Coordinates of C-alpha atoms in Angstrom, one line a residue:
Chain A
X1 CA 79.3 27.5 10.1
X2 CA 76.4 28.0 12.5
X3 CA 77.2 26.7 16.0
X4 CA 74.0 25.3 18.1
X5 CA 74.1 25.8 22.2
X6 CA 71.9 23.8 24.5
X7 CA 71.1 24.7 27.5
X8 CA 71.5 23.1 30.2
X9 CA 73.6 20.6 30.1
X10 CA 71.6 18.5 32.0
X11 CA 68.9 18.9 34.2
X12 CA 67.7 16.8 37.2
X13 CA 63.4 16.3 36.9
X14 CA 60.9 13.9 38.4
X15 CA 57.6 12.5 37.1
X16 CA 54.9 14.9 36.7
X17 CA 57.7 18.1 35.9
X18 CA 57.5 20.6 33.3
X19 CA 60.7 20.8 32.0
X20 CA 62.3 23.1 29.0
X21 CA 64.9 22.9 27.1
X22 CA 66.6 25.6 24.9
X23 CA 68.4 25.8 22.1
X24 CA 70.0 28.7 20.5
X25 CA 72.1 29.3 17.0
X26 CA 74.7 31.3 16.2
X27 CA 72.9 33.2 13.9
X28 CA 69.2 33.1 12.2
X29 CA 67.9 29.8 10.8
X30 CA 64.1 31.0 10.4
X31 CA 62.0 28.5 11.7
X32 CA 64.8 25.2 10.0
X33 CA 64.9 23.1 13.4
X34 CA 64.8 19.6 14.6
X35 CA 64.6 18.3 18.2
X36 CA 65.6 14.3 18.6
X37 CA 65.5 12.3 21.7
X38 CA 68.1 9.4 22.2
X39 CA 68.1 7.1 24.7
X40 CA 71.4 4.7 25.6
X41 CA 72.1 1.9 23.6
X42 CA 69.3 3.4 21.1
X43 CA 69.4 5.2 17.8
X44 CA 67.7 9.1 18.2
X45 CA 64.4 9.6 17.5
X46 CA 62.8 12.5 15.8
X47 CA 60.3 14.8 18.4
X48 CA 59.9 17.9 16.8
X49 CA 60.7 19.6 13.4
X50 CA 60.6 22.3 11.8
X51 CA 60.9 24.1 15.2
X52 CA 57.3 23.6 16.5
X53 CA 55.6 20.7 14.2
X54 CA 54.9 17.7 16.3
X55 CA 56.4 14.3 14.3
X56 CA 53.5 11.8 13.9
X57 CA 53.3 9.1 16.9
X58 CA 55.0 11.7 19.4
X59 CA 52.9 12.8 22.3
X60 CA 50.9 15.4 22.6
X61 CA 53.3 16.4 26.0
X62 CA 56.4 17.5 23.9
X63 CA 56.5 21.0 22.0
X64 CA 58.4 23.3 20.3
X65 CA 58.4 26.9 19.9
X66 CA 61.1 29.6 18.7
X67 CA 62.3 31.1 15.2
X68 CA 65.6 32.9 14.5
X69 CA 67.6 32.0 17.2
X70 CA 66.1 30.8 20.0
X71 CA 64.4 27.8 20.4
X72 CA 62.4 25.5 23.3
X73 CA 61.8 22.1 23.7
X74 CA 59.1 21.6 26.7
X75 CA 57.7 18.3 27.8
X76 CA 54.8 19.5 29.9
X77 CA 54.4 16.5 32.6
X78 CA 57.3 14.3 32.3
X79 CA 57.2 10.6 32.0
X80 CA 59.4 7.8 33.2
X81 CA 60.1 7.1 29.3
X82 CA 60.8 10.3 28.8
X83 CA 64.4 10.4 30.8
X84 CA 66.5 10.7 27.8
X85 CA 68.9 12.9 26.0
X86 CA 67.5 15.4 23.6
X87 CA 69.4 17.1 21.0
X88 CA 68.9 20.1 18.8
X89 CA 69.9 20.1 15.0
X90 CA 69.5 23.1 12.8
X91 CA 68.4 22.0 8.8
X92 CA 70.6 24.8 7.3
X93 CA 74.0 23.4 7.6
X94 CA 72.5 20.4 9.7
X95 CA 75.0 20.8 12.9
X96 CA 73.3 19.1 16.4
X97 CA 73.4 20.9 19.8
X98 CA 75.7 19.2 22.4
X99 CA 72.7 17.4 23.9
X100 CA 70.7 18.1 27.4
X101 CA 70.4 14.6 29.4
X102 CA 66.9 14.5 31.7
X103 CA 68.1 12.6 34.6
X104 CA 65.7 11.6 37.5
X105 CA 65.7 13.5 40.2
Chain B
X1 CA 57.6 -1.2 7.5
X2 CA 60.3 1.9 6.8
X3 CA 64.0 0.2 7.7
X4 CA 67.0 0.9 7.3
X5 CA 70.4 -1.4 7.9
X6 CA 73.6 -0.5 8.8
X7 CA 77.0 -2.8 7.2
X8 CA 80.6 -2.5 6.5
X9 CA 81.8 -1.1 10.2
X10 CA 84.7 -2.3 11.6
X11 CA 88.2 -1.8 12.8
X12 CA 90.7 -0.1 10.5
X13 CA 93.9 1.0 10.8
X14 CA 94.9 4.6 11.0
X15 CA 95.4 6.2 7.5
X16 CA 92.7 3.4 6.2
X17 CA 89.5 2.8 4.2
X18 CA 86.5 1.9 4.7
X19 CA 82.8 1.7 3.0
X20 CA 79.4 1.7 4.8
X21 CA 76.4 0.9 3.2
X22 CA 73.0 2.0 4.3
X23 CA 70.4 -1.1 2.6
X24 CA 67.1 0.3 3.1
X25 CA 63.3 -1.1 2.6
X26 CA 59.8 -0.3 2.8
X27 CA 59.6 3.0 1.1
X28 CA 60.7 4.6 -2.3
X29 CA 64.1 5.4 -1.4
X30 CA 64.5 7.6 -4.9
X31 CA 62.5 9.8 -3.5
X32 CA 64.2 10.9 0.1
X33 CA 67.2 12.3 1.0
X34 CA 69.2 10.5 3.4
X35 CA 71.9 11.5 5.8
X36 CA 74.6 9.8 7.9
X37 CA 75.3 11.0 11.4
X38 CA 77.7 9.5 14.1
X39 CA 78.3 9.4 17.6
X40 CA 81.9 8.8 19.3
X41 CA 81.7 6.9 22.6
X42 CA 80.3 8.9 25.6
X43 CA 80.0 11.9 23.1
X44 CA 77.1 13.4 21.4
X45 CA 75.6 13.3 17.6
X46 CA 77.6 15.1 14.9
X47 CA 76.1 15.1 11.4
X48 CA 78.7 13.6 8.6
X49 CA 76.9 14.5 5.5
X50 CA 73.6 13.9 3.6
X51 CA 72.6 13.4 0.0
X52 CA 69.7 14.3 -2.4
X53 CA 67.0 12.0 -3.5
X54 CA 68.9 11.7 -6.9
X55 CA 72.5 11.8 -5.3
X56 CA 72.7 15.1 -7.5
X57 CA 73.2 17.3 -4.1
X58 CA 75.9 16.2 -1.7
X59 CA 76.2 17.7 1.9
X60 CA 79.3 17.2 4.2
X61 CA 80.8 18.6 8.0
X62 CA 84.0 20.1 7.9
X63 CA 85.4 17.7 9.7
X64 CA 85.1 15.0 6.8
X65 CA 85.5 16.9 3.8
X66 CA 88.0 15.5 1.6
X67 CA 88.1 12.6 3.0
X68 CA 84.8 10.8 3.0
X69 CA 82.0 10.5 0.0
X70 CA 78.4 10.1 0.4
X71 CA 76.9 8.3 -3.2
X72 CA 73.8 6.1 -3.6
X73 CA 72.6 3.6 -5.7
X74 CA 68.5 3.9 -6.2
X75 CA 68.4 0.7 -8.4
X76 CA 69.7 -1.0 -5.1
X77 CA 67.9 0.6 -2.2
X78 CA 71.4 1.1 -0.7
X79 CA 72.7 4.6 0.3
X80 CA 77.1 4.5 0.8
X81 CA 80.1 6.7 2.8
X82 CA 82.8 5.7 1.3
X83 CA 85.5 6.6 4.1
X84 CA 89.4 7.4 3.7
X85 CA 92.6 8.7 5.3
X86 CA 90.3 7.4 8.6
X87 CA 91.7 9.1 11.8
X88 CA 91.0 8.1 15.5
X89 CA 88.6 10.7 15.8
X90 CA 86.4 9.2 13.3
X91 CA 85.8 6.3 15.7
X92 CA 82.0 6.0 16.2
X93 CA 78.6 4.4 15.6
X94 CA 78.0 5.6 12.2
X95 CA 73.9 5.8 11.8
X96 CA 72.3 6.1 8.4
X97 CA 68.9 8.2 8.3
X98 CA 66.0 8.9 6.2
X99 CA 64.4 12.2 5.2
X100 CA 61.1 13.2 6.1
X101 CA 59.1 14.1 3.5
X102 CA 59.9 13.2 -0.5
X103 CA 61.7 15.4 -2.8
X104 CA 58.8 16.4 -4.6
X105 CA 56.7 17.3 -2.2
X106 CA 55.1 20.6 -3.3
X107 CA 54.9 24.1 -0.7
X108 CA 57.8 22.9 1.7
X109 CA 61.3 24.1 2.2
X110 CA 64.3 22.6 1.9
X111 CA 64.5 21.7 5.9
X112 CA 61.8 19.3 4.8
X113 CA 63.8 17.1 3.0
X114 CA 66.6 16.8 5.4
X115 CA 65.2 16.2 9.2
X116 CA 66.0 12.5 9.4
X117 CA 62.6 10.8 10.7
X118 CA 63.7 7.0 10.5
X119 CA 67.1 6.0 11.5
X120 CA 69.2 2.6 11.4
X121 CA 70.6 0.6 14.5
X122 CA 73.7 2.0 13.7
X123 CA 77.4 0.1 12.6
X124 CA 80.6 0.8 14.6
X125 CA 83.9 1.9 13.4
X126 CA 86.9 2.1 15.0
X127 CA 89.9 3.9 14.1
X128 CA 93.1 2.3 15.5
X129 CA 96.8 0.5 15.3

């Protein structure tokens, strides 16, 4: 089975930060990615698929680049609505990442 | 409006069944794949299995295999996990989710059909004596 790894865990930002994410798989899954946000309470929300395609309503701030194995999530001037936890999935046997919460700094 | 409702959680014995259903609305559900996913308290999303637009294809984790079955029913709009031999572990909000694009959507990959763009409020299970 293909294992996903985000990193970092967590990561401590304020508004108006560029902050990335990463994402890496335990072996090649071309370009077969998905990046969700989820916020408490709340059912995730799809960002980003195949690895760099912005989903339709999702600002323009949030991208995604990588193919193979390695993969980035960047929000490029984070929000307040944006503190969150963002999770990885790969398409190929669908496992998630363990998740990255944003925290406010 | 795409939507998508969650029923049949609840609490259930170790050892026991259980059957969610997944009624959806607002699109032609024939022609998406859907997928369920869950998420144990304080934990993080693991995928449970996902289904073809004509229920001929059936996905599942390892860690369900054997034990629980994804069907649908397109006549009904309603998308199922039948769940058995339930464990503790399986204690979660269970989320049913929609695929992005249809089936027969020409020049795409597979990947298409699978990342899960409209999601349900989610229906709780717990697993205990």
């Amino acid at each position: 089975d293909i294992q996903m790894t985000q990193s970092p865990s967590s990561v401590s930002a304020s508004v108006g930060d560029r902050v990335t994410i990463t994402c890496r798989a335990s072996q090649g899954i071309s370009s077969w990615l998905a990046w969700y946000q989820q916020k408490p309470g709340k059912a995730p929300k799809l960002l980003i698929y195949a690895a760099s395609s912005l989903q339709s309503g999702v600002p323009s701030r949030f991208s995604g680049s990588g193919s193979g194995t390695d993969f980035t999530l960047t929000i490029s001037s984070l929000q307040p609505e944006d503190f969150a936890t963002y999770y990885c999935q790969q398409a190929n046997s669908f496992s998630f990442g363990q998740g990255t919460k944003v925290e406010i700094k | 409006e795409v939507q998508l409702l969650e029923s049949g959680g609840g609490l259930v014995q170790p050892g026991g069944s259980l059957r969610l259903s997944c009624a959806a609305s607002g699109f032609t559900f024939s022609s998406y794949a859907m997928s369920w996913v869950r998420q144990a308290p304080g934990k993080g999303l693991e995928w449970v299995s996902a289904i073809s637009g004509s229920g001929g294809s059936t996905y599942y984790a390892d860690s369900v295999k054997g034990r629980f079955t994804i069907s649908r029913d397109n006549s009904k709009n309603t998308l199922y996990l039948q769940m058995n031999s339930l464990r503790a572990e399986d204690t979660a909000v269970y989320y049913c989710a929609k695929g992005l694009l249809p089936v027969d959507t020409a020049m795409v990959t597979f990947d298409y059909y699978y990342y899960m763009d409209v999601w349900g409020k989610g229906t709780t299970v717990t697993v205990s004596s």
